């Protein structure tokens, strides 16, 4: 019989879906002493993926069937790394087998799916968290501390864009509606998440516009948010045009520039004519911080993370539901 999580010193992880982002997870995992990788499942590339990590993980169990991974008693927790459209079904598969789940962003494609996952996790005493890696990075901890110290007074305006240019291929996962493509769900989630980190209070108004492309998904979308007590965010995302990934925060006594705001390492604080630059890098892929948090919560018997609770994911996905409803953009079932 397996020991309960509270009697273990490491979480035995499995990976479901071995595409591009799963590599970031595997490469960061050795940096987390409380995490071990014991199994992977891929329908298309199980042997090829696991073969790349044979030196680090010679005893990996390799499945071509996700249900076998979900049913493996040697696996405590599963990282879901398939495309957005599959997150709900794959997370549900694992939760119903009593596995803890860390699921890539967006955790689901709508709020209703997330509520169902949350309820299932509670019923099975399982931990559930969205793998929105930005939240856990040292650069974000540094930024949060600076804001708590009010180094630029009250933040009143935030600007952040996340635009990349993907290949002009209707099958690309960001353009394909069957894979829940579109800029909002894949990229827009980052500035929306960032605005919630910066303001950390109730959202009182949200508007958006989108350019829907020939495949039926949003290729360029922009969002205007207003938070209680003053605080505006002007945000955008795009999978057709590349933009700088710099966030600009304007406060009553200065400004902050966050380079690569979705994984920041460099933060410039400007007050008057003075600029102070904080360098807050991280080793490897940076996924070690979310793995560390999830592993810590699981070993401590927590149902959710305090850093990225389900309510926070629910707020973000509900906002994205609202925007998509305004644009008339829905995904196939
Ligand atoms: N945190 C981050 O920085 C970050 C960055 C990129 C992506 N992501 C998230 O990670 C998730 C996966 O993204 P990715 O770039 O890794 O995707 P990907 O490489 O295109 O696909 C990931 C896996 O999904 C399955 N899959 C993909 N297309 C499929 C299809 N048409 N039919 C059936 N299965 C399919 C495959 O699983 P098998 O291995 O089983 O075949 C594939 O290996 C997305 O939800 C994305 O939002 C996060």
mmCIF file of C-alpha atoms and ligand atoms in Angstrom:
data_model
loop_
_atom_site.group_PDB
_atom_site.id
_atom_site.type_symbol
_atom_site.label_atom_id
_atom_site.label_comp_id
_atom_site.label_asym_id
_atom_site.label_seq_id
_atom_site.Cartn_x
_atom_site.Cartn_y
_atom_site.Cartn_z
ATOM 1 C CA UNK A 1 0.000 0.000 0.000
ATOM 2 C CA UNK A 2 1.240 3.503 -0.794
ATOM 3 C CA UNK A 3 2.069 5.848 2.070
ATOM 4 C CA UNK A 4 -0.233 8.870 2.449
ATOM 5 C CA UNK A 5 1.228 12.083 1.040
ATOM 6 C CA UNK A 6 1.912 13.441 4.552
ATOM 7 C CA UNK A 7 4.308 10.522 5.214
ATOM 8 C CA UNK A 8 6.255 11.004 1.992
ATOM 9 C CA UNK A 9 9.229 13.263 1.448
ATOM 10 C CA UNK A 10 8.813 13.457 -2.339
ATOM 11 C CA UNK A 11 5.916 13.693 -4.756
ATOM 12 C CA UNK A 12 6.066 11.117 -7.557
ATOM 13 C CA UNK A 13 5.096 13.005 -10.701
ATOM 14 C CA UNK A 14 3.768 11.806 -14.022
ATOM 15 C CA UNK A 15 3.420 13.861 -17.197
ATOM 16 C CA UNK A 16 0.380 13.575 -19.452
ATOM 17 C CA UNK A 17 1.131 14.860 -22.962
ATOM 18 C CA UNK A 18 4.738 15.120 -24.114
ATOM 19 C CA UNK A 19 4.851 18.084 -26.471
ATOM 20 C CA UNK A 20 6.963 21.195 -26.372
ATOM 21 C CA UNK A 21 6.155 22.539 -22.886
ATOM 22 C CA UNK A 22 6.596 19.170 -21.170
ATOM 23 C CA UNK A 23 10.357 19.594 -21.773
ATOM 24 C CA UNK A 24 10.380 22.723 -19.572
ATOM 25 C CA UNK A 25 8.816 20.701 -16.770
ATOM 26 C CA UNK A 26 11.255 17.766 -17.023
ATOM 27 C CA UNK A 27 14.303 20.015 -17.231
ATOM 28 C CA UNK A 28 13.312 21.962 -14.095
ATOM 29 C CA UNK A 29 12.209 19.010 -11.992
ATOM 30 C CA UNK A 30 15.698 17.881 -10.829
ATOM 31 C CA UNK A 31 16.016 21.270 -9.076
ATOM 32 C CA UNK A 32 13.153 20.380 -6.725
ATOM 33 C CA UNK A 33 14.271 17.968 -3.970
ATOM 34 C CA UNK A 34 10.649 17.177 -3.061
ATOM 35 C CA UNK A 35 9.748 16.058 -6.592
ATOM 36 C CA UNK A 36 10.579 12.964 -8.611
ATOM 37 C CA UNK A 37 9.525 12.039 -12.145
ATOM 38 C CA UNK A 38 8.329 8.435 -12.375
ATOM 39 C CA UNK A 39 6.141 8.197 -15.508
ATOM 40 C CA UNK A 40 5.186 9.904 -18.746
ATOM 41 C CA UNK A 41 2.324 9.316 -21.176
ATOM 42 C CA UNK A 42 2.205 10.381 -24.793
ATOM 43 C CA UNK A 43 -0.102 9.168 -27.515
ATOM 44 C CA UNK A 44 2.268 10.242 -30.281
ATOM 45 C CA UNK A 45 5.837 10.299 -28.959
ATOM 46 C CA UNK A 46 6.218 8.366 -25.708
ATOM 47 C CA UNK A 47 9.486 6.605 -26.582
ATOM 48 C CA UNK A 48 11.014 9.611 -28.336
ATOM 49 C CA UNK A 49 10.301 11.954 -25.414
ATOM 50 C CA UNK A 50 11.391 9.624 -22.614
ATOM 51 C CA UNK A 51 14.489 8.632 -24.590
ATOM 52 C CA UNK A 52 15.791 12.185 -24.334
ATOM 53 C CA UNK A 53 15.828 11.949 -20.531
ATOM 54 C CA UNK A 54 17.132 8.376 -20.154
ATOM 55 C CA UNK A 55 20.325 9.544 -18.437
ATOM 56 C CA UNK A 56 18.470 11.545 -15.768
ATOM 57 C CA UNK A 57 15.471 9.212 -15.415
ATOM 58 C CA UNK A 58 16.510 5.673 -16.431
ATOM 59 C CA UNK A 59 13.546 4.029 -14.662
ATOM 60 C CA UNK A 60 10.710 6.104 -16.144
ATOM 61 C CA UNK A 61 7.514 4.198 -16.850
ATOM 62 C CA UNK A 62 6.380 5.091 -20.343
ATOM 63 C CA UNK A 63 2.725 4.901 -21.419
ATOM 64 C CA UNK A 64 1.002 5.486 -24.741
ATOM 65 C CA UNK A 65 -2.375 5.510 -23.019
ATOM 66 C CA UNK A 66 -3.294 8.362 -20.663
ATOM 67 C CA UNK A 67 -5.704 6.156 -18.662
ATOM 68 C CA UNK A 68 -2.840 3.836 -17.735
ATOM 69 C CA UNK A 69 -0.862 6.755 -16.351
ATOM 70 C CA UNK A 70 -3.895 7.982 -14.404
ATOM 71 C CA UNK A 71 -4.363 4.491 -12.931
ATOM 72 C CA UNK A 72 -0.710 3.908 -11.994
ATOM 73 C CA UNK A 73 -0.498 3.546 -8.174
ATOM 74 C CA UNK A 74 3.164 4.613 -8.280
ATOM 75 C CA UNK A 75 2.122 8.097 -9.476
ATOM 76 C CA UNK A 76 0.968 10.683 -6.896
ATOM 77 C CA UNK A 77 0.460 13.730 -9.116
ATOM 78 C CA UNK A 78 0.088 14.468 -12.806
ATOM 79 C CA UNK A 79 1.228 17.494 -14.793
ATOM 80 C CA UNK A 80 -1.227 17.985 -17.679
ATOM 81 C CA UNK A 81 0.632 19.329 -20.718
ATOM 82 C CA UNK A 82 -1.757 18.720 -23.595
ATOM 83 C CA UNK A 83 -3.358 21.534 -25.602
ATOM 84 C CA UNK A 84 -6.043 23.708 -23.936
ATOM 85 C CA UNK A 85 -9.023 21.880 -25.435
ATOM 86 C CA UNK A 86 -8.020 18.635 -23.638
ATOM 87 C CA UNK A 87 -7.231 20.065 -20.186
ATOM 88 C CA UNK A 88 -10.674 19.470 -18.714
ATOM 89 C CA UNK A 89 -10.995 15.836 -19.846
ATOM 90 C CA UNK A 90 -7.418 14.942 -18.948
ATOM 91 C CA UNK A 91 -7.485 16.618 -15.537
ATOM 92 C CA UNK A 92 -10.832 14.942 -14.823
ATOM 93 C CA UNK A 93 -9.394 11.549 -15.822
ATOM 94 C CA UNK A 94 -6.600 11.978 -13.282
ATOM 95 C CA UNK A 95 -8.676 13.455 -10.451
ATOM 96 C CA UNK A 96 -11.197 10.624 -10.701
ATOM 97 C CA UNK A 97 -8.300 8.219 -10.150
ATOM 98 C CA UNK A 98 -7.287 10.166 -7.037
ATOM 99 C CA UNK A 99 -4.270 11.880 -8.586
ATOM 100 C CA UNK A 100 -3.264 15.409 -7.644
ATOM 101 C CA UNK A 101 -3.238 17.674 -10.693
ATOM 102 C CA UNK A 102 -1.064 20.536 -11.888
ATOM 103 C CA UNK A 103 -2.565 21.658 -15.201
ATOM 104 C CA UNK A 104 -1.027 23.955 -17.803
ATOM 105 C CA UNK A 105 -2.648 27.323 -18.492
ATOM 106 C CA UNK A 106 -5.427 27.971 -19.245
ATOM 107 C CA UNK A 107 -6.520 25.319 -16.757
ATOM 108 C CA UNK A 108 -9.814 24.937 -18.656
ATOM 109 C CA UNK A 109 -11.407 26.710 -21.608
ATOM 110 C CA UNK A 110 -14.337 28.046 -19.581
ATOM 111 C CA UNK A 111 -15.373 28.651 -15.977
ATOM 112 C CA UNK A 112 -18.009 25.919 -15.936
ATOM 113 C CA UNK A 113 -15.344 23.281 -16.642
ATOM 114 C CA UNK A 114 -13.147 24.643 -13.852
ATOM 115 C CA UNK A 115 -15.960 24.513 -11.305
ATOM 116 C CA UNK A 116 -16.514 20.859 -12.223
ATOM 117 C CA UNK A 117 -12.807 20.086 -11.831
ATOM 118 C CA UNK A 118 -12.669 21.915 -8.505
ATOM 119 C CA UNK A 119 -15.656 19.977 -7.175
ATOM 120 C CA UNK A 120 -14.166 16.670 -8.335
ATOM 121 C CA UNK A 121 -10.821 17.515 -6.722
ATOM 122 C CA UNK A 122 -12.591 18.253 -3.438
ATOM 123 C CA UNK A 123 -14.578 15.012 -3.611
ATOM 124 C CA UNK A 124 -11.404 12.994 -4.115
ATOM 125 C CA UNK A 125 -9.235 14.953 -1.630
ATOM 126 C CA UNK A 126 -6.922 15.965 -4.434
ATOM 127 C CA UNK A 127 -4.787 19.051 -4.912
ATOM 128 C CA UNK A 128 -5.554 21.094 -8.041
ATOM 129 C CA UNK A 129 -3.618 24.081 -9.413
ATOM 130 C CA UNK A 130 -3.208 25.957 -12.688
ATOM 131 C CA UNK A 131 0.414 25.946 -13.836
ATOM 132 C CA UNK A 132 0.594 29.677 -14.472
ATOM 133 C CA UNK A 133 4.350 29.707 -13.946
ATOM 134 C CA UNK A 134 4.701 33.516 -13.782
ATOM 135 C CA UNK A 135 3.044 33.606 -10.361
ATOM 136 C CA UNK A 136 5.806 31.611 -8.702
ATOM 137 C CA UNK A 137 8.905 33.282 -10.133
ATOM 138 C CA UNK A 138 11.369 35.229 -7.928
ATOM 139 C CA UNK A 139 10.993 38.286 -10.180
ATOM 140 C CA UNK A 140 7.292 38.438 -9.383
ATOM 141 C CA UNK A 141 8.018 38.067 -5.661
ATOM 142 C CA UNK A 142 10.446 40.991 -5.990
ATOM 143 C CA UNK A 143 7.872 43.104 -7.829
ATOM 144 C CA UNK A 144 5.192 42.334 -5.249
ATOM 145 C CA UNK A 145 7.532 43.396 -2.434
ATOM 146 C CA UNK A 146 8.328 46.665 -4.234
ATOM 147 C CA UNK A 147 4.622 47.389 -4.666
ATOM 148 C CA UNK A 148 3.940 46.585 -1.004
ATOM 149 C CA UNK A 149 6.723 49.033 -0.080
ATOM 150 C CA UNK A 150 4.913 51.591 -2.263
ATOM 151 C CA UNK A 151 8.139 52.514 -4.053
ATOM 152 C CA UNK A 152 6.114 54.287 -6.769
ATOM 153 C CA UNK A 153 3.186 55.294 -4.551
ATOM 154 C CA UNK A 154 -0.258 54.202 -5.774
ATOM 155 C CA UNK A 155 -0.161 52.383 -9.107
ATOM 156 C CA UNK A 156 -2.812 53.984 -11.304
ATOM 157 C CA UNK A 157 -1.975 52.716 -14.783
ATOM 158 C CA UNK A 158 -0.563 49.452 -16.155
ATOM 159 C CA UNK A 159 0.295 48.752 -19.799
ATOM 160 C CA UNK A 160 1.272 45.272 -20.994
ATOM 161 C CA UNK A 161 1.170 43.496 -24.357
ATOM 162 C CA UNK A 162 1.923 39.908 -25.236
ATOM 163 C CA UNK A 163 2.174 39.548 -29.003
ATOM 164 C CA UNK A 164 3.984 36.863 -30.954
ATOM 165 C CA UNK A 165 3.848 35.955 -34.637
ATOM 166 C CA UNK A 166 3.043 32.304 -35.207
ATOM 167 C CA UNK A 167 3.440 30.385 -38.472
ATOM 168 C CA UNK A 168 0.705 31.105 -40.999
ATOM 169 C CA UNK A 169 -0.745 27.604 -40.643
ATOM 170 C CA UNK A 170 -4.439 27.069 -39.820
ATOM 171 C CA UNK A 171 -3.469 23.846 -37.993
ATOM 172 C CA UNK A 172 -1.133 25.735 -35.620
ATOM 173 C CA UNK A 173 -2.525 25.270 -32.102
ATOM 174 C CA UNK A 174 -2.919 29.050 -31.651
ATOM 175 C CA UNK A 175 -4.981 29.371 -34.843
ATOM 176 C CA UNK A 176 -6.951 26.116 -34.707
ATOM 177 C CA UNK A 177 -10.366 26.441 -33.010
ATOM 178 C CA UNK A 178 -10.467 22.644 -32.485
ATOM 179 C CA UNK A 179 -7.483 23.132 -30.135
ATOM 180 C CA UNK A 180 -9.124 26.169 -28.472
ATOM 181 C CA UNK A 181 -6.755 28.511 -30.289
ATOM 182 C CA UNK A 182 -6.669 32.296 -30.229
ATOM 183 C CA UNK A 183 -4.462 34.914 -28.636
ATOM 184 C CA UNK A 184 -6.620 35.434 -25.533
ATOM 185 C CA UNK A 185 -6.507 31.951 -24.039
ATOM 186 C CA UNK A 186 -2.865 31.293 -24.809
ATOM 187 C CA UNK A 187 -1.230 34.723 -24.434
ATOM 188 C CA UNK A 188 -3.828 37.191 -23.135
ATOM 189 C CA UNK A 189 -4.017 35.157 -19.954
ATOM 190 C CA UNK A 190 -0.546 36.510 -19.059
ATOM 191 C CA UNK A 191 -1.323 40.257 -19.017
ATOM 192 C CA UNK A 192 -4.679 39.531 -17.340
ATOM 193 C CA UNK A 193 -2.888 37.508 -14.664
ATOM 194 C CA UNK A 194 -0.243 40.222 -14.333
ATOM 195 C CA UNK A 195 -2.880 42.923 -13.823
ATOM 196 C CA UNK A 196 -4.421 40.858 -11.029
ATOM 197 C CA UNK A 197 -0.989 40.514 -9.394
ATOM 198 C CA UNK A 198 -0.297 44.255 -9.663
ATOM 199 C CA UNK A 199 -3.666 45.466 -8.378
ATOM 200 C CA UNK A 200 -4.705 42.512 -6.184
ATOM 201 C CA UNK A 201 -8.194 43.843 -5.660
ATOM 202 C CA UNK A 202 -11.678 43.660 -7.068
ATOM 203 C CA UNK A 203 -12.166 44.177 -10.775
ATOM 204 C CA UNK A 204 -15.037 46.603 -11.329
ATOM 205 C CA UNK A 205 -15.048 47.035 -15.101
ATOM 206 C CA UNK A 206 -13.714 45.103 -18.110
ATOM 207 C CA UNK A 207 -14.087 45.740 -21.830
ATOM 208 C CA UNK A 208 -12.411 44.222 -24.839
ATOM 209 C CA UNK A 209 -12.203 44.186 -28.632
ATOM 210 C CA UNK A 210 -10.927 41.440 -30.920
ATOM 211 C CA UNK A 211 -10.012 40.840 -34.522
ATOM 212 C CA UNK A 212 -11.276 37.395 -35.422
ATOM 213 C CA UNK A 213 -9.212 35.778 -38.187
ATOM 214 C CA UNK A 214 -10.171 33.378 -40.993
ATOM 215 C CA UNK A 215 -9.929 30.296 -38.760
ATOM 216 C CA UNK A 216 -12.491 31.835 -36.375
ATOM 217 C CA UNK A 217 -10.239 32.649 -33.405
ATOM 218 C CA UNK A 218 -9.024 35.995 -32.040
ATOM 219 C CA UNK A 219 -5.729 36.929 -33.677
ATOM 220 C CA UNK A 220 -5.391 40.326 -31.997
ATOM 221 C CA UNK A 221 -7.339 41.282 -28.884
ATOM 222 C CA UNK A 222 -7.186 44.184 -26.445
ATOM 223 C CA UNK A 223 -8.537 44.547 -22.914
ATOM 224 C CA UNK A 224 -9.325 47.537 -20.700
ATOM 225 C CA UNK A 225 -9.678 46.828 -16.989
ATOM 226 C CA UNK A 226 -10.520 49.001 -14.013
ATOM 227 C CA UNK A 227 -9.978 47.927 -10.410
ATOM 228 C CA UNK A 228 -11.747 49.071 -7.240
ATOM 229 C CA UNK A 229 -10.171 52.077 -5.550
ATOM 230 C CA UNK A 230 -8.495 53.320 -8.743
ATOM 231 C CA UNK A 231 -6.219 51.363 -11.046
ATOM 232 C CA UNK A 232 -6.526 50.934 -14.799
ATOM 233 C CA UNK A 233 -4.916 48.338 -17.066
ATOM 234 C CA UNK A 234 -4.500 48.635 -20.850
ATOM 235 C CA UNK A 235 -3.562 45.185 -22.139
ATOM 236 C CA UNK A 236 -3.384 43.214 -25.376
ATOM 237 C CA UNK A 237 -2.355 39.933 -26.909
ATOM 238 C CA UNK A 238 -1.730 38.799 -30.445
ATOM 239 C CA UNK A 239 -0.642 35.731 -32.363
ATOM 240 C CA UNK A 240 -0.294 37.644 -35.665
ATOM 241 C CA UNK A 241 2.074 40.470 -34.719
ATOM 242 C CA UNK A 242 5.001 40.486 -32.312
ATOM 243 C CA UNK A 243 5.093 43.159 -29.617
ATOM 244 C CA UNK A 244 7.592 43.979 -26.854
ATOM 245 C CA UNK A 245 6.820 42.006 -23.672
ATOM 246 C CA UNK A 246 7.490 44.886 -21.337
ATOM 247 C CA UNK A 247 5.027 45.898 -18.637
ATOM 248 C CA UNK A 248 4.913 49.543 -17.612
ATOM 249 C CA UNK A 249 3.464 50.505 -14.238
ATOM 250 C CA UNK A 250 2.805 54.185 -13.552
ATOM 251 C CA UNK A 251 2.405 55.252 -9.930
ATOM 252 C CA UNK A 252 1.780 58.522 -8.148
ATOM 253 C CA UNK A 253 5.497 58.901 -7.282
ATOM 254 C CA UNK A 254 7.295 57.019 -10.070
ATOM 255 C CA UNK A 255 7.182 54.188 -12.583
ATOM 256 C CA UNK A 256 8.322 50.580 -12.948
ATOM 257 C CA UNK A 257 9.372 48.834 -16.137
ATOM 258 C CA UNK A 258 9.252 45.036 -16.032
ATOM 259 C CA UNK A 259 11.084 43.368 -18.909
ATOM 260 C CA UNK A 260 9.481 40.122 -20.146
ATOM 261 C CA UNK A 261 6.713 40.515 -17.597
ATOM 262 C CA UNK A 262 5.486 36.926 -17.965
ATOM 263 C CA UNK A 263 8.885 35.657 -16.713
ATOM 264 C CA UNK A 264 10.669 38.729 -15.399
ATOM 265 C CA UNK A 265 14.345 38.881 -14.533
ATOM 266 C CA UNK A 266 14.929 42.637 -14.859
ATOM 267 C CA UNK A 267 12.892 45.332 -13.112
ATOM 268 C CA UNK A 268 13.662 49.065 -13.418
ATOM 269 C CA UNK A 269 12.237 51.383 -10.770
ATOM 270 C CA UNK A 270 12.224 55.084 -11.712
ATOM 271 C CA UNK A 271 11.561 57.839 -9.194
ATOM 272 C CA UNK A 272 12.396 61.401 -10.249
ATOM 273 C CA UNK A 273 15.708 61.253 -12.132
ATOM 274 C CA UNK A 274 16.840 58.125 -10.269
ATOM 275 C CA UNK A 275 16.633 54.575 -11.735
ATOM 276 C CA UNK A 276 17.305 51.456 -9.719
ATOM 277 C CA UNK A 277 17.521 48.131 -11.565
ATOM 278 C CA UNK A 278 16.791 44.809 -9.871
ATOM 279 C CA UNK A 279 18.213 41.654 -11.488
ATOM 280 C CA UNK A 280 16.183 38.656 -10.400
ATOM 281 C CA UNK A 281 17.100 35.770 -12.682
ATOM 282 C CA UNK A 282 16.403 32.086 -12.317
ATOM 283 C CA UNK A 283 18.220 28.911 -13.353
ATOM 284 C CA UNK A 284 16.928 26.295 -15.838
ATOM 285 C CA UNK A 285 13.472 26.796 -17.317
ATOM 286 C CA UNK A 286 11.927 28.511 -14.287
ATOM 287 C CA UNK A 287 9.268 25.795 -13.921
ATOM 288 C CA UNK A 288 10.940 24.607 -10.708
ATOM 289 C CA UNK A 289 9.075 27.229 -8.676
ATOM 290 C CA UNK A 290 5.600 26.014 -9.639
ATOM 291 C CA UNK A 291 6.711 22.372 -9.189
ATOM 292 C CA UNK A 292 8.091 23.270 -5.766
ATOM 293 C CA UNK A 293 4.847 24.987 -4.743
ATOM 294 C CA UNK A 294 2.637 22.135 -5.971
ATOM 295 C CA UNK A 295 4.854 19.502 -4.336
ATOM 296 C CA UNK A 296 4.930 21.428 -1.062
ATOM 297 C CA UNK A 297 1.124 21.752 -1.027
ATOM 298 C CA UNK A 298 0.617 18.058 -1.815
ATOM 299 C CA UNK A 299 3.038 16.924 0.898
ATOM 300 C CA UNK A 300 1.355 19.315 3.356
ATOM 301 C CA UNK A 301 -2.109 17.959 2.527
ATOM 302 C CA UNK A 302 -3.357 21.269 1.110
ATOM 303 C CA UNK A 303 -6.200 21.231 -1.431
ATOM 304 C CA UNK A 304 -5.058 24.438 -3.114
ATOM 305 C CA UNK A 305 -2.096 26.790 -3.359
ATOM 306 C CA UNK A 306 -2.235 30.136 -1.579
ATOM 307 C CA UNK A 307 -0.168 31.634 -4.404
ATOM 308 C CA UNK A 308 -2.463 30.419 -7.193
ATOM 309 C CA UNK A 309 -5.778 29.361 -5.594
ATOM 310 C CA UNK A 310 -8.587 28.031 -7.772
ATOM 311 C CA UNK A 311 -10.626 31.165 -7.070
ATOM 312 C CA UNK A 312 -7.917 33.208 -8.787
ATOM 313 C CA UNK A 313 -7.977 30.908 -11.839
ATOM 314 C CA UNK A 314 -11.763 31.148 -11.809
ATOM 315 C CA UNK A 315 -11.655 34.943 -11.852
ATOM 316 C CA UNK A 316 -9.328 34.912 -14.866
ATOM 317 C CA UNK A 317 -11.202 32.278 -16.865
ATOM 318 C CA UNK A 318 -14.542 33.973 -16.111
ATOM 319 C CA UNK A 319 -13.163 37.225 -17.499
ATOM 320 C CA UNK A 320 -11.971 35.413 -20.622
ATOM 321 C CA UNK A 321 -15.453 33.823 -20.938
ATOM 322 C CA UNK A 322 -16.965 37.317 -20.795
ATOM 323 C CA UNK A 323 -14.650 38.619 -23.510
ATOM 324 C CA UNK A 324 -15.266 35.649 -25.809
ATOM 325 C CA UNK A 325 -19.030 36.000 -25.318
ATOM 326 C CA UNK A 326 -18.757 39.664 -26.346
ATOM 327 C CA UNK A 327 -16.935 38.594 -29.526
ATOM 328 C CA UNK A 328 -19.236 35.636 -30.272
ATOM 329 C CA UNK A 329 -16.261 33.260 -30.075
ATOM 330 C CA UNK A 330 -17.027 29.777 -28.785
ATOM 331 C CA UNK A 331 -15.129 26.522 -29.194
ATOM 332 C CA UNK A 332 -16.397 23.184 -30.505
ATOM 333 C CA UNK A 333 -17.428 20.751 -27.715
HETATM 334 N N1 LIG B 1 3.800 27.865 -19.226
HETATM 335 C C1 LIG B 1 4.263 28.188 -20.402
HETATM 336 O O1 LIG B 1 5.196 28.954 -20.555
HETATM 337 C C2 LIG B 1 3.662 27.547 -21.607
HETATM 338 C C3 LIG B 1 4.293 27.702 -22.855
HETATM 339 C C4 LIG B 1 3.748 27.022 -23.947
HETATM 340 C C5 LIG B 1 2.593 26.290 -23.795
HETATM 341 N N2 LIG B 1 1.984 26.210 -22.570
HETATM 342 C C6 LIG B 1 0.743 25.446 -22.408
HETATM 343 O O2 LIG B 1 1.032 24.068 -22.512
HETATM 344 C C7 LIG B 1 0.005 23.397 -23.221
HETATM 345 C C8 LIG B 1 0.657 22.582 -24.338
HETATM 346 O O3 LIG B 1 1.346 23.453 -25.202
HETATM 347 P P1 LIG B 1 2.506 22.889 -26.167
HETATM 348 O O4 LIG B 1 3.083 24.058 -26.861
HETATM 349 O O5 LIG B 1 3.393 21.967 -25.419
HETATM 350 O O6 LIG B 1 1.595 22.076 -27.198
HETATM 351 P P2 LIG B 1 1.981 20.984 -28.264
HETATM 352 O O7 LIG B 1 3.441 20.667 -28.191
HETATM 353 O O8 LIG B 1 1.419 21.412 -29.574
HETATM 354 O O9 LIG B 1 1.088 19.735 -27.781
HETATM 355 C C9 LIG B 1 1.191 19.187 -26.485
HETATM 356 C C10 LIG B 1 0.612 17.776 -26.513
HETATM 357 O O10 LIG B 1 -0.796 17.831 -26.732
HETATM 358 C C11 LIG B 1 -1.208 16.731 -27.530
HETATM 359 N N3 LIG B 1 -1.735 17.238 -28.799
HETATM 360 C C12 LIG B 1 -1.334 18.338 -29.468
HETATM 361 N N4 LIG B 1 -2.059 18.488 -30.592
HETATM 362 C C13 LIG B 1 -2.934 17.464 -30.622
HETATM 363 C C14 LIG B 1 -3.958 17.050 -31.528
HETATM 364 N N5 LIG B 1 -4.234 17.750 -32.640
HETATM 365 N N6 LIG B 1 -4.652 15.933 -31.251
HETATM 366 C C15 LIG B 1 -4.394 15.222 -30.139
HETATM 367 N N7 LIG B 1 -3.443 15.565 -29.230
HETATM 368 C C16 LIG B 1 -2.726 16.667 -29.479
HETATM 369 C C17 LIG B 1 0.039 15.880 -27.782
HETATM 370 O O11 LIG B 1 0.094 14.910 -26.745
HETATM 371 P P3 LIG B 1 0.871 13.504 -26.910
HETATM 372 O O12 LIG B 1 2.273 13.757 -26.451
HETATM 373 O O13 LIG B 1 0.121 12.559 -26.046
HETATM 374 O O14 LIG B 1 0.778 13.128 -28.353
HETATM 375 C C18 LIG B 1 1.146 16.883 -27.635
HETATM 376 O O15 LIG B 1 2.379 16.335 -27.279
HETATM 377 C C19 LIG B 1 -0.965 24.472 -23.722
HETATM 378 O O16 LIG B 1 -2.156 24.433 -22.971
HETATM 379 C C20 LIG B 1 -0.232 25.792 -23.504
HETATM 380 O O17 LIG B 1 -1.073 26.847 -23.066
HETATM 381 C C21 LIG B 1 2.505 26.806 -21.495
#
